[in-house]
Amino acid sequence: MQSSRYKMYLGLLGRLDILISQGGDPEDIAAVKNLMRSYQYDRYASLVKERDHGSYRSPDPYLSCKRKEGTKSIPSLRGTDGTLEESPRGILKVVRDYYIELLGKGSPQCSEEGTSHGRRVDDFLSELTLPEHSDLSFDELVSEITIEEVTESIQQQNKCKSPGPDGLTAEFYQQFCDLLAPHLTEVFNESLAQGLLPPSMRTSALILLSKPNVLDTADVGNWRPISLLNVDRKVLAKILMKRVQGLARRVLSTSQYCSIEGRTVFDAVFEVREALEKCRDGERGIYLLALDQSKAFDRVDHRCLWSVLRKYGLPGKFVNWIITLYRGAESFALVNGWRGKTFRIRSGVRQGVCSRSLHPKGRGRHVTGSGQGSGEAFTGCCLR
């Protein structure tokens, strides 16, 4: 069934190319694009299921775990001095040293307001001209968390995700939601008021998954890190994320696709394609530049992030709540079933937190056509 749908998508792609090359009717082109979107979404959903449940999407959890075990086992890692470590203690030390360097030191980019880096960030933000939204109300952002919000967040947790260090799964919280929701509501409100989460909510387990088609598996940088957070922290983060999502569509640019409800990467791909089509129709030259920053979200400086949030006009109280999610955060490596020593996290943003989409590194800028006369140039972004 999935194969036939994918073949249908490829057929629509060929039909779209023919329509564009022959100068077809814009309504026909739009209709084909809409059909392609539906088939593309279906294909994406299938790939996600294949990733989470194995190639055959086996309902047998043991079989799925057995298949994934090969992607998690690390036989050896190479240290900074070139020594190949094979013992559990040696492997854990390599992982810990690498991520202390990446996450545990913090970037000098704007760690101190009085430094030249800090002044450069302040100057950059002061030059940004953001649209004013005087009609926006931020009262809902800073109101106390309710039991209804906690219950809804618990029910929306993904059952296919691994639990955090405490081992409590999303199913556990959903099964006992009526008992847990009132207590979690009280804990969340008290923690946000005090500016510090409980120790268990600040701690995560760091596991490493192999990347496809990587030959040098002894290089720790060639392994993809995954932070396993306790479900109660993810419940709180989802509540704050849902609150800010209602404002994100109005506050952020239309070129922002990450973390915006109703927008996906496919919309961005189609928009780039339309820009290329306009350039081809107008016989204009165009350059398509793709940039990929290594460890982009891991290198985000926290103080710089708080400055960006305030620049967008978010209330200070809500920004302090986001800061609370990161304050005192710790992690430990979990490799081959062995647990390493904890280390502090002073940089980087985690998935599911609203601050991720508001940081410049999480935002995209696109090239659009003005559509007002063939002599007018296309507008884009300024690279600094």
Coordinates of C-alpha atoms in Angstrom, one line a residue:
M1 CA 0.0 0.0 0.0
Q2 CA 2.8 2.4 1.0
S3 CA 4.8 1.5 -2.1
S4 CA 1.8 2.3 -4.4
R5 CA 1.3 5.7 -2.7
Y6 CA 4.9 6.5 -3.1
K7 CA 4.7 5.6 -6.8
M8 CA 1.7 7.9 -7.0
Y9 CA 3.8 10.7 -5.5
L10 CA 6.6 10.2 -8.1
G11 CA 4.0 10.3 -10.8
L12 CA 2.6 13.6 -9.5
L13 CA 6.2 14.9 -9.4
G14 CA 6.6 14.1 -13.1
R15 CA 3.3 15.7 -13.9
L16 CA 4.3 18.9 -12.1
D17 CA 7.5 19.1 -14.0
I18 CA 5.6 18.8 -17.3
L19 CA 3.1 21.4 -16.3
I20 CA 5.8 23.9 -15.3
S21 CA 7.9 23.3 -18.4
Q22 CA 4.9 23.8 -20.7
G23 CA 3.6 26.8 -18.9
G24 CA 0.5 25.1 -17.6
D25 CA -2.5 26.5 -16.0
P26 CA -1.6 27.9 -12.4
E27 CA -4.8 26.2 -11.0
D28 CA -3.7 22.8 -12.3
I29 CA -0.2 23.4 -10.9
A30 CA -1.6 24.3 -7.5
A31 CA -3.9 21.2 -7.5
V32 CA -1.0 18.9 -8.2
K33 CA 1.1 20.5 -5.5
N34 CA -1.7 20.0 -2.9
L35 CA -1.9 16.3 -3.9
M36 CA 1.9 16.0 -3.6
R37 CA 1.7 17.4 -0.1
S38 CA -0.8 14.8 1.1
Y39 CA 1.3 12.0 -0.3
Q40 CA 4.5 13.5 1.1
Y41 CA 3.0 13.7 4.6
D42 CA 2.0 10.1 4.3
R43 CA 5.5 9.0 3.3
Y44 CA 7.0 11.0 6.2
A45 CA 4.6 9.3 8.7
S46 CA 5.7 5.9 7.4
L47 CA 9.4 6.7 7.8
V48 CA 8.8 7.8 11.4
K49 CA 7.1 4.5 12.2
E50 CA 9.9 2.6 10.5
R51 CA 12.4 4.6 12.6
D52 CA 10.6 4.0 15.9
H53 CA 9.5 0.4 15.4
G54 CA 12.0 -1.1 13.0
S55 CA 11.9 -1.9 9.3
Y56 CA 8.9 -4.2 9.5
R57 CA 7.2 -2.2 12.3
S58 CA 7.1 -5.3 14.4
P59 CA 4.6 -5.3 17.3
D60 CA 7.0 -7.4 19.3
P61 CA 8.9 -5.0 21.6
Y62 CA 11.7 -7.5 22.2
L63 CA 12.3 -7.9 18.5
S64 CA 12.4 -4.1 18.0
C65 CA 14.8 -3.7 20.9
K66 CA 17.1 -6.4 19.6
R67 CA 17.3 -4.8 16.2
K68 CA 18.1 -1.4 17.7
E69 CA 20.7 -2.8 20.1
G70 CA 23.3 -2.8 17.4
T71 CA 23.0 1.0 17.0
K72 CA 23.7 1.6 20.7
S73 CA 26.6 -0.7 21.4
I74 CA 29.9 1.1 21.5
P75 CA 32.9 -1.3 21.4
S76 CA 35.6 1.5 21.7
L77 CA 36.2 5.2 21.5
R78 CA 39.2 7.3 20.8
G79 CA 40.3 9.9 23.4
T80 CA 41.7 13.3 22.8
D81 CA 45.2 12.0 23.0
G82 CA 44.5 9.4 20.3
T83 CA 44.3 6.4 22.8
L84 CA 41.7 3.8 21.9
E85 CA 39.6 3.2 25.0
E86 CA 37.8 -0.2 25.2
S87 CA 37.0 -0.5 28.9
P88 CA 33.7 0.8 30.3
R89 CA 35.5 3.4 32.5
G90 CA 37.6 4.6 29.6
I91 CA 34.6 4.9 27.1
L92 CA 32.6 6.8 29.7
K93 CA 35.5 9.2 30.3
V94 CA 35.8 9.9 26.6
V95 CA 32.1 10.7 26.3
R96 CA 32.1 12.8 29.5
D97 CA 35.1 14.8 28.4
Y98 CA 33.7 15.4 25.0
Y99 CA 30.3 16.7 26.2
I100 CA 31.8 18.8 29.0
E101 CA 33.8 20.6 26.3
L102 CA 30.6 20.9 24.1
L103 CA 27.9 21.5 26.7
G104 CA 29.5 22.1 30.1
K105 CA 31.6 25.2 29.6
G106 CA 29.3 27.6 27.9
S107 CA 30.1 29.8 25.0
P108 CA 31.9 33.1 25.4
Q109 CA 29.6 34.5 22.8
C110 CA 27.6 36.5 25.3
S111 CA 28.3 34.9 28.7
E112 CA 29.3 38.2 30.1
E113 CA 27.4 41.4 29.3
G114 CA 30.5 43.6 29.6
T115 CA 32.7 41.6 27.2
S116 CA 33.2 42.5 23.5
H117 CA 31.2 39.4 22.6
G118 CA 28.3 40.5 24.8
R119 CA 28.3 44.0 23.3
R120 CA 28.3 42.6 19.8
V121 CA 25.2 40.5 20.6
D122 CA 23.5 43.5 22.2
D123 CA 24.4 45.6 19.1
F124 CA 23.0 42.9 16.8
L125 CA 19.7 42.7 18.7
S126 CA 19.4 46.4 18.8
E127 CA 19.6 46.6 15.1
L128 CA 16.7 44.1 14.6
T129 CA 13.4 45.7 13.7
L130 CA 10.6 43.4 14.9
P131 CA 6.9 44.1 14.1
E132 CA 5.0 45.6 17.0
H133 CA 2.1 43.6 18.4
S134 CA 0.3 46.0 20.7
D135 CA -2.9 44.0 20.5
L136 CA -1.2 40.8 21.9
S137 CA -2.1 39.8 25.5
F138 CA 0.6 37.9 27.5
D139 CA -1.7 37.2 30.5
E140 CA -2.2 33.6 29.5
L141 CA 1.6 33.1 29.3
V142 CA 2.2 33.9 32.9
S143 CA -0.9 32.6 34.6
E144 CA -0.6 29.7 37.0
I145 CA -0.5 26.2 35.5
T146 CA -3.8 24.4 35.8
I147 CA -4.7 20.8 36.4
E148 CA -6.4 20.7 33.0
E149 CA -3.1 21.8 31.3
V150 CA -1.2 19.1 33.1
T151 CA -3.8 16.4 32.2
E152 CA -3.7 17.4 28.6
S153 CA 0.1 17.5 28.4
I154 CA 0.3 14.0 30.0
Q155 CA -2.2 12.5 27.5
Q156 CA -0.2 14.0 24.6
Q157 CA 3.1 12.5 25.6
N158 CA 4.5 10.1 23.0
K159 CA 4.3 6.4 24.2
C160 CA 7.1 5.4 21.9
K161 CA 9.7 7.6 23.6
S162 CA 12.2 6.1 26.1
P163 CA 11.8 7.2 29.7
G164 CA 14.3 9.3 31.7
P165 CA 16.6 8.2 34.5
D166 CA 13.7 7.5 36.8
G167 CA 12.4 4.8 34.4
L168 CA 8.8 6.1 34.6
T169 CA 7.2 5.9 31.1
A170 CA 4.6 8.0 29.5
E171 CA 2.1 5.1 29.9
F172 CA 2.6 5.2 33.6
Y173 CA 1.7 8.9 33.8
Q174 CA -1.3 8.4 31.5
Q175 CA -2.5 5.3 33.4
F176 CA -2.5 7.2 36.8
C177 CA -3.2 10.7 35.4
D178 CA -6.1 11.4 37.7
L179 CA -3.9 10.7 40.8
L180 CA -0.7 12.4 39.5
A181 CA -2.1 15.6 37.8
P182 CA -3.0 17.5 41.0
H183 CA 0.4 16.8 42.6
L184 CA 2.3 17.7 39.5
T185 CA 0.4 20.9 39.2
E186 CA 1.4 21.9 42.7
V187 CA 5.0 20.9 42.1
F188 CA 5.2 22.8 38.8
N189 CA 3.8 26.1 40.1
E190 CA 6.0 26.0 43.2
S191 CA 9.1 25.2 41.2
L192 CA 8.5 28.0 38.7
A193 CA 7.8 30.5 41.6
Q194 CA 11.1 29.5 43.3
G195 CA 13.0 29.4 40.1
L196 CA 14.4 25.9 40.5
L197 CA 13.2 22.5 39.5
P198 CA 13.5 19.4 41.7
P199 CA 16.8 17.5 41.3
S200 CA 15.2 14.6 39.4
M201 CA 13.7 17.0 36.8
R202 CA 17.1 18.7 36.2
T203 CA 18.9 15.4 35.5
S204 CA 19.0 13.6 32.1
A205 CA 20.7 10.5 30.7
L206 CA 22.8 11.0 27.6
I207 CA 22.9 8.0 25.2
L208 CA 24.6 7.7 21.9
L209 CA 23.2 6.3 18.7
S210 CA 25.2 5.4 15.6
K211 CA 24.9 7.5 12.5
P212 CA 24.3 5.7 9.2
N213 CA 27.2 5.2 6.8
V214 CA 29.9 6.2 9.3
L215 CA 33.2 4.3 9.0
D216 CA 35.1 5.8 12.0
T217 CA 32.9 4.6 14.9
A218 CA 35.8 5.3 17.3
D219 CA 35.2 9.0 17.0
V220 CA 32.7 10.1 19.6
G221 CA 31.6 13.0 17.4
N222 CA 30.3 10.5 14.9
W223 CA 27.6 9.3 17.4
R224 CA 24.3 11.1 17.7
P225 CA 23.5 12.2 21.3
I226 CA 20.0 11.8 22.7
S227 CA 19.1 13.3 26.1
L228 CA 16.6 11.1 28.0
L229 CA 14.5 13.4 30.2
N230 CA 12.1 12.4 32.9
V231 CA 8.5 12.5 31.7
D232 CA 7.5 15.0 34.4
R233 CA 9.9 17.6 33.0
K234 CA 8.6 16.9 29.5
V235 CA 5.1 17.5 30.7
L236 CA 6.1 20.9 32.1
A237 CA 8.0 21.8 28.9
K238 CA 5.1 20.9 26.7
I239 CA 2.7 23.1 28.8
L240 CA 5.0 26.1 28.3
M241 CA 5.5 25.2 24.6
K242 CA 1.8 25.1 24.0
R243 CA 1.2 28.5 25.7
V244 CA 3.8 30.2 23.5
Q245 CA 2.7 28.4 20.3
G246 CA -0.5 30.4 20.2
L247 CA 1.6 33.6 19.9
A248 CA 4.4 32.2 17.7
R249 CA 2.5 32.4 14.4
R250 CA 1.8 36.1 15.0
V251 CA 5.2 37.0 16.4
L252 CA 7.5 35.1 14.2
S253 CA 8.2 35.6 10.5
T254 CA 6.3 33.6 7.8
S255 CA 9.8 32.2 6.9
Q256 CA 9.9 30.4 10.2
Y257 CA 8.8 26.7 10.0
C258 CA 10.4 25.1 13.0
S259 CA 8.0 24.6 15.9
I260 CA 5.2 26.5 14.3
E261 CA 1.9 24.6 14.4
G262 CA 0.5 24.1 10.9
R263 CA 3.9 24.6 9.2
T264 CA 6.3 21.8 8.2
V265 CA 9.6 21.3 6.3
F266 CA 7.6 20.4 3.2
D267 CA 6.1 23.9 3.1
A268 CA 9.6 25.3 3.1
V269 CA 10.7 23.0 0.3
F270 CA 7.7 24.0 -1.8
E271 CA 8.3 27.7 -1.2
V272 CA 11.9 27.3 -2.3
R273 CA 10.7 25.5 -5.4
E274 CA 8.3 28.2 -6.2
A275 CA 11.0 30.8 -5.9
L276 CA 13.1 28.8 -8.3
E277 CA 10.2 28.6 -10.7
K278 CA 9.7 32.3 -10.7
C279 CA 13.4 32.9 -11.4
R280 CA 13.2 30.4 -14.3
D281 CA 10.1 32.0 -15.7
G282 CA 11.7 35.5 -15.5
E283 CA 15.0 34.2 -16.9
R284 CA 16.9 35.5 -13.9
G285 CA 20.0 33.9 -12.5
I286 CA 19.7 32.6 -8.9
Y287 CA 22.0 31.0 -6.3
L288 CA 20.6 28.4 -3.8
L289 CA 22.8 28.4 -0.7
A290 CA 22.4 25.6 1.9
L291 CA 24.1 26.1 5.3
D292 CA 24.5 23.4 8.0
Q293 CA 26.0 24.4 11.3
S294 CA 27.7 21.6 13.2
K295 CA 26.1 21.1 16.7
A296 CA 24.0 24.2 16.1
F297 CA 21.6 23.7 19.0
D298 CA 24.2 22.3 21.3
R299 CA 26.3 25.5 21.0
V300 CA 23.5 27.9 21.8
D301 CA 24.6 30.2 24.7
H302 CA 22.0 30.5 27.4
R303 CA 22.4 34.2 28.2
C304 CA 22.3 35.0 24.5
L305 CA 19.0 33.0 24.3
W306 CA 17.5 34.9 27.2
S307 CA 18.3 38.2 25.4
V308 CA 16.6 37.0 22.3
L309 CA 13.4 36.0 24.2
R310 CA 13.3 39.5 25.8
K311 CA 13.8 41.1 22.4
Y312 CA 10.7 39.4 21.2
G313 CA 8.8 41.1 24.0
L314 CA 8.0 38.1 26.1
P315 CA 7.2 39.0 29.8
G316 CA 10.1 38.8 32.2
K317 CA 8.2 36.3 34.3
F318 CA 7.8 33.9 31.4
V319 CA 11.4 34.2 30.4
N320 CA 12.4 33.4 34.0
W321 CA 10.2 30.2 33.7
I322 CA 12.2 29.2 30.7
I323 CA 15.4 29.9 32.6
T324 CA 14.1 27.6 35.3
L325 CA 14.0 24.7 32.9
Y326 CA 17.7 25.0 32.3
R327 CA 19.0 26.2 35.7
G328 CA 21.1 23.6 37.4
A329 CA 20.7 21.1 34.6
E330 CA 22.9 18.0 34.8
S331 CA 23.5 15.0 32.6
F332 CA 25.4 11.7 32.7
A333 CA 26.5 9.3 30.0
L334 CA 24.8 6.0 29.7
V335 CA 26.8 3.7 27.4
N336 CA 26.5 -0.1 27.1
G337 CA 24.5 -0.1 30.2
W338 CA 27.2 1.7 32.3
R339 CA 26.5 5.0 34.0
G340 CA 29.1 7.7 34.0
K341 CA 29.6 10.7 36.4
T342 CA 27.3 13.7 36.1
F343 CA 28.3 17.0 34.6
R344 CA 26.7 20.4 34.4
I345 CA 25.0 21.7 31.2
R346 CA 25.7 25.3 30.5
S347 CA 24.8 25.6 26.8
G348 CA 22.5 24.2 24.3
V349 CA 18.7 23.9 23.9
R350 CA 16.6 20.8 24.3
Q351 CA 13.8 19.5 22.1
G352 CA 10.2 20.4 23.1
V353 CA 11.1 23.8 24.7
C354 CA 9.6 26.9 23.2
S355 CA 12.9 28.8 23.3
R356 CA 14.3 26.5 20.6
S357 CA 12.2 28.1 17.9
L358 CA 12.8 31.7 18.9
H359 CA 16.5 31.5 18.8
P360 CA 18.1 32.8 15.5
K361 CA 19.8 29.5 14.9
G362 CA 16.4 27.8 14.8
R363 CA 15.0 30.2 12.3
G364 CA 15.1 30.1 8.5
R365 CA 15.1 32.9 6.0
H366 CA 13.9 32.3 2.4
V367 CA 14.1 33.9 -1.0
T368 CA 10.9 35.3 -2.3
G369 CA 9.9 37.0 -5.5
S370 CA 8.3 40.5 -5.4
G371 CA 6.0 39.7 -8.3
Q372 CA 5.8 43.4 -9.2
G373 CA 7.6 43.9 -12.4
S374 CA 10.4 41.9 -14.1
G375 CA 13.0 44.5 -13.2
E376 CA 12.7 44.3 -9.5
A377 CA 15.2 42.1 -7.7
F378 CA 14.5 39.4 -5.2
T379 CA 14.9 40.1 -1.5
G380 CA 16.7 37.7 0.8
C381 CA 18.8 37.8 4.0
C382 CA 22.0 39.5 4.8
L383 CA 24.8 37.1 5.8
R384 CA 27.2 38.4 8.4

